[in-house]
Tab-separated table of C-alpha atoms in Angstrom:
chain	number	residue	atom	x	y	z
R	1	UNK	CA	96.010	123.650	97.476
R	2	UNK	CA	98.124	121.144	95.582
R	3	UNK	CA	97.268	118.765	92.793
R	4	UNK	CA	98.990	116.332	90.468
R	5	UNK	CA	98.024	115.183	86.985
R	6	UNK	CA	99.083	112.059	85.188
R	7	UNK	CA	97.654	112.460	81.710
R	8	UNK	CA	98.413	108.950	80.475
R	9	UNK	CA	96.382	106.210	82.114
R	10	UNK	CA	98.134	103.471	80.125
R	11	UNK	CA	101.452	103.384	78.269
R	12	UNK	CA	102.361	100.342	76.161
R	13	UNK	CA	106.008	100.027	75.184
R	14	UNK	CA	108.150	97.308	73.656
R	15	UNK	CA	110.829	95.636	75.719
R	16	UNK	CA	114.213	97.428	75.559
R	17	UNK	CA	112.585	100.625	74.261
R	18	UNK	CA	112.767	103.896	76.217
R	19	UNK	CA	109.761	105.182	78.134
R	20	UNK	CA	108.608	108.457	79.636
R	21	UNK	CA	105.707	108.709	82.076
R	22	UNK	CA	104.386	112.221	82.446
R	23	UNK	CA	103.507	114.045	85.650
R	24	UNK	CA	102.468	117.666	86.103
R	25	UNK	CA	101.757	119.280	89.443
R	26	UNK	CA	100.230	122.440	90.821
R	27	UNK	CA	101.126	124.174	94.061
R	28	UNK	CA	101.436	127.746	95.285
R	29	UNK	CA	104.549	126.908	97.309
R	30	UNK	CA	107.663	124.858	96.762
R	31	UNK	CA	107.139	121.118	96.699
R	32	UNK	CA	108.586	117.705	97.256
R	33	UNK	CA	107.864	115.236	94.464
R	34	UNK	CA	107.742	111.458	94.502
R	35	UNK	CA	107.308	108.553	92.129
R	36	UNK	CA	105.956	105.286	93.498
R	37	UNK	CA	105.598	101.936	91.741
R	38	UNK	CA	102.917	99.331	92.396
R	39	UNK	CA	103.471	95.803	91.132
R	40	UNK	CA	100.379	93.594	90.718
R	41	UNK	CA	98.684	92.724	94.007
R	42	UNK	CA	101.199	94.669	96.060
R	43	UNK	CA	101.396	97.967	97.888
R	44	UNK	CA	103.226	101.022	96.613
R	45	UNK	CA	106.968	101.401	97.008
R	46	UNK	CA	109.119	104.467	96.508
R	47	UNK	CA	111.040	104.735	93.223
R	48	UNK	CA	112.608	108.141	93.759
R	49	UNK	CA	111.998	111.564	95.245
R	50	UNK	CA	112.951	115.163	94.564
R	51	UNK	CA	113.645	117.370	97.549
R	52	UNK	CA	115.853	120.199	96.254
R	53	UNK	CA	119.108	120.756	94.412
R	54	UNK	CA	119.901	118.838	91.252
R	55	UNK	CA	116.873	118.608	89.001
R	56	UNK	CA	117.781	115.126	87.773
R	57	UNK	CA	116.960	112.470	90.305
R	58	UNK	CA	118.031	108.856	89.996
R	59	UNK	CA	116.018	106.084	91.546
R	60	UNK	CA	115.916	102.338	91.806
R	61	UNK	CA	115.700	99.910	88.893
R	62	UNK	CA	117.336	102.341	86.436
R	63	UNK	CA	114.583	104.957	86.586
R	64	UNK	CA	115.233	108.678	86.717
R	65	UNK	CA	113.083	111.793	86.797
R	66	UNK	CA	113.657	115.413	85.961
R	67	UNK	CA	112.160	118.282	87.912
R	68	UNK	CA	111.193	121.227	85.720
R	69	UNK	CA	109.971	124.139	87.807
R	70	UNK	CA	108.969	126.368	84.887
R	71	UNK	CA	106.802	123.641	83.383
R	72	UNK	CA	105.740	122.282	86.796
R	73	UNK	CA	106.586	118.784	85.647
R	74	UNK	CA	108.328	115.749	87.070
R	75	UNK	CA	108.465	113.184	84.264
R	76	UNK	CA	109.782	109.680	84.889
R	77	UNK	CA	112.101	108.054	82.344
R	78	UNK	CA	113.913	104.817	81.707
R	79	UNK	CA	116.198	104.349	78.692
R	80	UNK	CA	115.447	100.642	78.223
R	81	UNK	CA	112.503	98.875	79.858
R	82	UNK	CA	112.265	95.265	80.905
R	83	UNK	CA	109.261	92.974	81.224
R	84	UNK	CA	109.616	93.242	85.000
R	85	UNK	CA	108.883	96.987	84.797
R	86	UNK	CA	105.253	96.203	84.006
R	87	UNK	CA	103.438	97.920	86.873
R	88	UNK	CA	101.415	100.979	87.775
R	89	UNK	CA	103.325	104.167	88.514
R	90	UNK	CA	102.064	106.969	90.727
R	91	UNK	CA	103.351	110.508	90.908
R	92	UNK	CA	102.826	112.336	94.207
R	93	UNK	CA	103.313	115.895	95.458
R	94	UNK	CA	103.742	117.346	98.922
R	95	UNK	CA	103.958	121.052	99.600
R	96	UNK	CA	106.974	121.973	101.676
R	97	UNK	CA	106.650	123.772	104.971
R	98	UNK	CA	104.331	122.879	107.773
R	99	UNK	CA	102.435	119.652	108.101
R	100	UNK	CA	101.216	118.816	104.624
R	101	UNK	CA	99.640	115.656	103.326
R	102	UNK	CA	100.662	113.927	100.140
R	103	UNK	CA	98.472	114.100	97.036
R	104	UNK	CA	98.697	111.189	94.618
R	105	UNK	CA	98.034	111.171	90.896
R	106	UNK	CA	95.624	108.721	89.303
R	107	UNK	CA	98.409	106.434	88.127
R	108	UNK	CA	99.880	105.284	84.797
R	109	UNK	CA	99.904	101.615	83.885
R	110	UNK	CA	103.088	100.689	82.081
R	111	UNK	CA	102.694	97.600	79.925
R	112	UNK	CA	105.942	96.239	78.552
R	113	UNK	CA	105.401	94.159	75.432
R	114	UNK	CA	107.841	91.311	74.699
L	1	UNK	CA	110.728	96.266	103.566
L	2	UNK	CA	108.963	98.339	106.174
L	3	UNK	CA	107.182	96.197	108.714
L	4	UNK	CA	103.567	96.831	107.836
L	5	UNK	CA	100.891	94.166	107.805
L	6	UNK	CA	97.216	94.417	107.007
L	7	UNK	CA	94.460	92.021	107.965
L	8	UNK	CA	92.446	90.547	106.505
L	9	UNK	CA	93.977	90.569	103.028
L	10	UNK	CA	90.661	89.727	101.383
L	11	UNK	CA	87.126	90.077	102.643
L	12	UNK	CA	83.660	89.684	101.192
L	13	UNK	CA	80.824	91.133	103.232
L	14	UNK	CA	77.171	92.004	102.810
L	15	UNK	CA	75.671	95.460	102.552
L	16	UNK	CA	74.803	96.894	105.942
L	17	UNK	CA	77.283	94.905	108.003
L	18	UNK	CA	80.122	96.541	109.953
L	19	UNK	CA	83.670	95.750	108.864
L	20	UNK	CA	86.980	96.448	110.576
L	21	UNK	CA	90.334	96.423	108.828
L	22	UNK	CA	93.562	96.332	110.804
L	23	UNK	CA	96.952	97.840	110.092
L	24	UNK	CA	99.935	96.868	112.217
L	25	UNK	CA	103.416	98.406	112.027
L	26	UNK	CA	106.693	97.489	113.679
L	27	UNK	CA	108.552	100.698	112.699
L	28	UNK	CA	107.328	102.901	115.550
L	29	UNK	CA	106.364	105.623	113.042
L	30	UNK	CA	104.158	108.369	114.379
L	31	UNK	CA	101.933	108.868	111.325
L	32	UNK	CA	99.567	106.259	109.909
L	33	UNK	CA	97.165	106.584	106.999
L	34	UNK	CA	94.282	104.753	105.408
L	35	UNK	CA	93.762	105.100	101.653
L	36	UNK	CA	91.363	103.541	99.198
L	37	UNK	CA	92.420	102.766	95.651
L	38	UNK	CA	89.879	102.763	92.845
L	39	UNK	CA	90.404	102.700	89.065
L	40	UNK	CA	90.661	106.211	87.672
L	41	UNK	CA	90.951	107.785	91.112
L	42	UNK	CA	94.390	106.727	92.262
L	43	UNK	CA	94.786	106.770	96.019
L	44	UNK	CA	92.421	108.824	98.119
L	45	UNK	CA	93.009	109.530	101.783
L	46	UNK	CA	90.268	108.325	104.138
L	47	UNK	CA	91.672	109.126	107.588
L	48	UNK	CA	95.056	109.555	109.152
L	49	UNK	CA	96.576	109.510	112.618
L	50	UNK	CA	99.364	111.633	114.048
L	51	UNK	CA	99.633	109.812	117.355
L	52	UNK	CA	97.827	107.558	119.787
L	53	UNK	CA	94.194	108.680	119.973
L	54	UNK	CA	94.945	111.535	117.533
L	55	UNK	CA	93.169	111.187	114.210
L	56	UNK	CA	91.816	113.429	111.472
L	57	UNK	CA	89.675	113.131	108.361
L	58	UNK	CA	90.897	112.847	104.818
L	59	UNK	CA	89.095	113.654	101.588
L	60	UNK	CA	86.744	110.617	101.535
L	61	UNK	CA	85.954	110.003	105.207
L	62	UNK	CA	82.138	109.658	105.055
L	63	UNK	CA	81.043	106.194	106.199
L	64	UNK	CA	84.398	105.404	107.807
L	65	UNK	CA	85.772	105.724	111.308
L	66	UNK	CA	89.218	104.993	112.728
L	67	UNK	CA	90.860	104.308	116.044
L	68	UNK	CA	94.422	104.187	117.281
L	69	UNK	CA	94.862	102.954	120.827
L	70	UNK	CA	98.488	101.873	120.375
L	71	UNK	CA	101.314	103.278	118.274
L	72	UNK	CA	101.523	100.121	116.221
L	73	UNK	CA	97.840	99.585	115.375
L	74	UNK	CA	95.457	101.654	113.261
L	75	UNK	CA	91.935	100.330	112.706
L	76	UNK	CA	89.553	101.334	109.932
L	77	UNK	CA	85.857	100.612	110.474
L	78	UNK	CA	83.104	100.721	107.900
L	79	UNK	CA	80.139	101.321	110.133
L	80	UNK	CA	77.563	99.947	107.673
L	81	UNK	CA	79.192	98.709	104.503
L	82	UNK	CA	77.808	99.805	101.124
L	83	UNK	CA	78.623	98.615	97.615
L	84	UNK	CA	80.389	101.926	96.924
L	85	UNK	CA	82.955	100.923	99.543
L	86	UNK	CA	84.104	97.972	97.466
L	87	UNK	CA	87.742	98.853	96.958
L	88	UNK	CA	91.324	98.034	97.786
L	89	UNK	CA	92.377	99.606	101.060
L	90	UNK	CA	95.974	100.492	101.823
L	91	UNK	CA	97.571	101.441	105.084
L	92	UNK	CA	100.673	103.623	105.033
L	93	UNK	CA	103.085	104.935	107.650
L	94	UNK	CA	105.457	107.874	107.808
L	95	UNK	CA	108.008	109.151	110.313
L	96	UNK	CA	106.714	112.671	110.018
L	97	UNK	CA	104.326	114.837	108.064
L	98	UNK	CA	106.693	117.795	108.253
L	99	UNK	CA	109.348	117.607	105.597
L	100	UNK	CA	110.135	115.248	102.751
L	101	UNK	CA	109.380	111.999	104.513
L	102	UNK	CA	108.027	109.341	102.182
L	103	UNK	CA	105.239	106.960	103.052
L	104	UNK	CA	105.621	103.197	103.326
L	105	UNK	CA	102.688	101.077	102.279
L	106	UNK	CA	101.187	97.829	103.444
L	107	UNK	CA	100.159	95.047	101.023
L	108	UNK	CA	96.511	96.086	100.888
L	109	UNK	CA	93.102	94.613	101.726
L	110	UNK	CA	90.678	93.824	98.945
L	111	UNK	CA	87.146	94.391	100.212
L	112	UNK	CA	84.045	93.372	98.295
L	113	UNK	CA	80.629	94.476	99.516
L	114	UNK	CA	77.773	92.476	97.980
């Protein structure tokens, strides 16, 4: 079984400040990891994904995430946020091998304060 | 953007009435999914399809049924709507469920059951 935990339901941050959104996962096998973003009244869109190889993954809009196998984490970071980054962010995990479904976290709302 | 549309985008219905939501894709992807999104729960899988006439249950399938008679269309039916089914419903598609294929999401349908 696989699971994903996003401990922070809301994260307020001032514009141009750095931000980290936390994601921890659980799985008995190796995994693929994803971050999705949902802007107000829209569907989810992929920010970035980790498949294998380099643990630092760069995505769209200046976001990056680091895979840490020993801590089973996949935290999302941005060095300087913009008002337009205000959205809800979802971490997702998919066990590798076979036909596995994706499990989504409960989401973190990022509120960028002017 | 992936070619995924959902209809209707908004619907208000009364308890006990049947409701059908439609998802249409132009990407010819094999896999299609229906999720519901509720505060504090993230996205939860209702049903999914891995081909025409091939469907399976997700984690919250009670009270829902699905049908897929064509590759491009995936219908979600609430057989007798209840207030607990008030939610935002998202359709998603994927090329495959084997491997690191991400999902692409539609814009969502906001359903209110009164």
